[in-house]
Amino acid sequence: MSLWSRLSRAVGALGPSREQIDADDEARSAARRGTTPIGQAVPRSRATVSGVIRAVTYGPVTAKPVLTGQLYDGTGTIDLVWIGRHSVTGIQPGAHLLAEGMVCAGRTRPTIYNPAYELLGEGQ
């Protein structure tokens, strides 16, 4: 047995990574809310998704205002895009929310434009 395979086996025996634990926790929370898993969101259909905002991107000042939040639920990531907005109250990394809208096939991942959303507390 090679050193690489022995090392892989030893690391695997340590248990799941912190990222895997967080992903499982987010997926369980989304299932408890009864929302569509982001990994199963189908373009050109309406979906209600929930998760945690992992990143927020602001469009350039010289262009029309656009705010993008990456919502993660343990099964995948979806971009929530607010057109015409420099900021949206409560949308920041670490915020938990439920969002609804039409899923579009984005360039890198599914996207919902101008979603209806509800901020969720930590226990929701």
mmCIF file of C-alpha atoms in Angstrom:
data_model
loop_
_atom_site.group_PDB
_atom_site.id
_atom_site.type_symbol
_atom_site.label_atom_id
_atom_site.label_comp_id
_atom_site.label_asym_id
_atom_site.label_seq_id
_atom_site.Cartn_x
_atom_site.Cartn_y
_atom_site.Cartn_z
ATOM 1 C CA MET A 1 0.000 0.000 0.000
ATOM 2 C CA SER A 2 1.394 3.406 -0.972
ATOM 3 C CA LEU A 3 2.034 6.213 1.470
ATOM 4 C CA TRP A 4 -0.692 8.301 -0.205
ATOM 5 C CA SER A 5 -3.387 5.650 0.255
ATOM 6 C CA ARG A 6 -2.367 5.068 3.891
ATOM 7 C CA LEU A 7 -2.503 8.811 4.558
ATOM 8 C CA SER A 8 -5.909 9.121 2.855
ATOM 9 C CA ARG A 9 -7.272 6.250 4.911
ATOM 10 C CA ALA A 10 -5.927 7.763 8.155
ATOM 11 C CA VAL A 11 -7.427 11.191 7.414
ATOM 12 C CA GLY A 12 -10.769 9.619 6.458
ATOM 13 C CA ALA A 13 -10.853 7.775 9.769
ATOM 14 C CA LEU A 14 -10.751 11.086 11.633
ATOM 15 C CA GLY A 15 -14.368 11.804 10.680
ATOM 16 C CA PRO A 16 -16.119 14.431 8.600
ATOM 17 C CA SER A 17 -14.526 17.823 8.018
ATOM 18 C CA ARG A 18 -15.868 21.033 9.534
ATOM 19 C CA GLU A 19 -17.150 22.017 6.079
ATOM 20 C CA GLN A 20 -19.055 18.733 5.764
ATOM 21 C CA ILE A 21 -20.581 19.150 9.212
ATOM 22 C CA ASP A 22 -21.725 22.697 8.330
ATOM 23 C CA ALA A 23 -23.109 21.509 4.976
ATOM 24 C CA ASP A 24 -25.086 18.710 6.642
ATOM 25 C CA ASP A 25 -26.439 21.151 9.230
ATOM 26 C CA GLU A 26 -27.586 23.639 6.557
ATOM 27 C CA ALA A 27 -29.204 20.846 4.500
ATOM 28 C CA ARG A 28 -31.113 19.609 7.582
ATOM 29 C CA SER A 29 -32.276 23.154 8.379
ATOM 30 C CA ALA A 30 -33.518 23.691 4.802
ATOM 31 C CA ALA A 31 -35.358 20.347 4.859
ATOM 32 C CA ARG A 32 -36.973 21.274 8.187
ATOM 33 C CA ARG A 33 -38.258 24.508 6.605
ATOM 34 C CA GLY A 34 -39.759 22.541 3.706
ATOM 35 C CA THR A 35 -37.868 24.439 1.021
ATOM 36 C CA THR A 36 -36.439 23.141 -2.251
ATOM 37 C CA PRO A 37 -32.818 21.967 -1.895
ATOM 38 C CA ILE A 38 -30.701 24.350 -3.975
ATOM 39 C CA GLY A 39 -28.953 21.377 -5.578
ATOM 40 C CA GLN A 40 -32.353 20.309 -6.981
ATOM 41 C CA ALA A 41 -33.530 23.760 -8.174
ATOM 42 C CA VAL A 42 -34.628 23.530 -11.830
ATOM 43 C CA PRO A 43 -34.101 26.475 -14.212
ATOM 44 C CA ARG A 44 -37.274 28.049 -15.628
ATOM 45 C CA SER A 45 -39.357 27.083 -12.605
ATOM 46 C CA ARG A 46 -40.326 28.859 -9.383
ATOM 47 C CA ALA A 47 -38.631 27.735 -6.197
ATOM 48 C CA THR A 48 -38.532 28.601 -2.537
ATOM 49 C CA VAL A 49 -35.022 28.072 -1.177
ATOM 50 C CA SER A 50 -33.380 28.785 2.161
ATOM 51 C CA GLY A 51 -29.885 28.862 3.574
ATOM 52 C CA VAL A 52 -27.111 31.169 4.679
ATOM 53 C CA ILE A 53 -25.573 34.042 2.716
ATOM 54 C CA ARG A 54 -21.919 33.166 2.185
ATOM 55 C CA ALA A 55 -20.845 36.187 0.129
ATOM 56 C CA VAL A 56 -22.212 39.515 -1.045
ATOM 57 C CA THR A 57 -20.966 41.249 -4.188
ATOM 58 C CA TYR A 58 -21.680 44.843 -5.112
ATOM 59 C CA GLY A 59 -21.654 45.992 -8.744
ATOM 60 C CA PRO A 60 -19.230 48.709 -9.860
ATOM 61 C CA VAL A 61 -20.195 52.275 -8.948
ATOM 62 C CA THR A 62 -20.056 53.370 -12.588
ATOM 63 C CA ALA A 63 -22.587 50.742 -13.694
ATOM 64 C CA LYS A 64 -26.253 50.316 -12.824
ATOM 65 C CA PRO A 65 -26.605 49.169 -9.211
ATOM 66 C CA VAL A 66 -26.628 45.389 -8.722
ATOM 67 C CA LEU A 67 -26.317 43.445 -5.475
ATOM 68 C CA THR A 68 -25.600 39.687 -5.542
ATOM 69 C CA GLY A 69 -25.768 37.344 -2.556
ATOM 70 C CA GLN A 70 -24.634 33.732 -2.701
ATOM 71 C CA LEU A 71 -27.129 31.576 -0.780
ATOM 72 C CA TYR A 72 -25.834 28.167 0.417
ATOM 73 C CA ASP A 73 -27.925 25.342 1.876
ATOM 74 C CA GLY A 74 -25.518 22.407 2.092
ATOM 75 C CA THR A 75 -26.659 20.945 -1.262
ATOM 76 C CA GLY A 76 -25.523 23.815 -3.475
ATOM 77 C CA THR A 77 -25.275 27.556 -4.005
ATOM 78 C CA ILE A 78 -27.640 29.916 -5.822
ATOM 79 C CA ASP A 79 -27.095 33.586 -6.676
ATOM 80 C CA LEU A 80 -29.762 36.008 -5.469
ATOM 81 C CA VAL A 81 -29.530 39.167 -7.592
ATOM 82 C CA TRP A 82 -31.218 42.454 -6.741
ATOM 83 C CA ILE A 83 -31.129 44.751 -9.777
ATOM 84 C CA GLY A 84 -31.279 48.489 -9.106
ATOM 85 C CA ARG A 85 -30.118 48.145 -5.493
ATOM 86 C CA HIS A 86 -26.832 49.187 -3.893
ATOM 87 C CA SER A 87 -27.852 47.453 -0.673
ATOM 88 C CA VAL A 88 -30.700 45.395 0.743
ATOM 89 C CA THR A 89 -31.422 45.535 4.458
ATOM 90 C CA GLY A 90 -30.257 42.402 6.248
ATOM 91 C CA ILE A 91 -28.424 40.896 3.263
ATOM 92 C CA GLN A 92 -24.920 40.273 4.572
ATOM 93 C CA PRO A 93 -22.609 37.288 4.977
ATOM 94 C CA GLY A 94 -23.876 34.960 7.697
ATOM 95 C CA ALA A 95 -27.535 35.990 7.389
ATOM 96 C CA HIS A 96 -30.034 33.126 7.162
ATOM 97 C CA LEU A 97 -32.927 33.678 4.805
ATOM 98 C CA LEU A 98 -35.725 32.151 2.782
ATOM 99 C CA ALA A 99 -36.040 33.370 -0.824
ATOM 100 C CA GLU A 100 -38.590 32.749 -3.558
ATOM 101 C CA GLY A 101 -38.537 33.427 -7.279
ATOM 102 C CA MET A 102 -37.985 32.124 -10.790
ATOM 103 C CA VAL A 103 -34.793 30.089 -11.109
ATOM 104 C CA CYS A 104 -32.653 30.979 -14.132
ATOM 105 C CA ALA A 105 -29.618 29.174 -15.473
ATOM 106 C CA GLY A 106 -26.809 31.553 -14.491
ATOM 107 C CA ARG A 107 -23.303 31.663 -15.886
ATOM 108 C CA THR A 108 -21.720 29.766 -12.990
ATOM 109 C CA ARG A 109 -24.690 28.645 -10.869
ATOM 110 C CA PRO A 110 -28.486 28.976 -10.728
ATOM 111 C CA THR A 111 -29.767 32.525 -10.196
ATOM 112 C CA ILE A 112 -32.948 34.155 -8.887
ATOM 113 C CA TYR A 113 -33.425 37.806 -9.891
ATOM 114 C CA ASN A 114 -35.147 40.210 -7.472
ATOM 115 C CA PRO A 115 -36.312 37.430 -5.115
ATOM 116 C CA ALA A 116 -38.940 37.874 -2.457
ATOM 117 C CA TYR A 117 -37.131 37.099 0.774
ATOM 118 C CA GLU A 118 -37.604 36.685 4.494
ATOM 119 C CA LEU A 119 -34.778 36.977 7.023
ATOM 120 C CA LEU A 120 -34.704 34.039 9.421
ATOM 121 C CA GLY A 121 -33.466 33.911 12.991
ATOM 122 C CA GLU A 122 -30.718 31.528 14.022
ATOM 123 C CA GLY A 123 -33.146 28.856 15.227
ATOM 124 C CA GLN A 124 -35.432 28.933 12.179
#
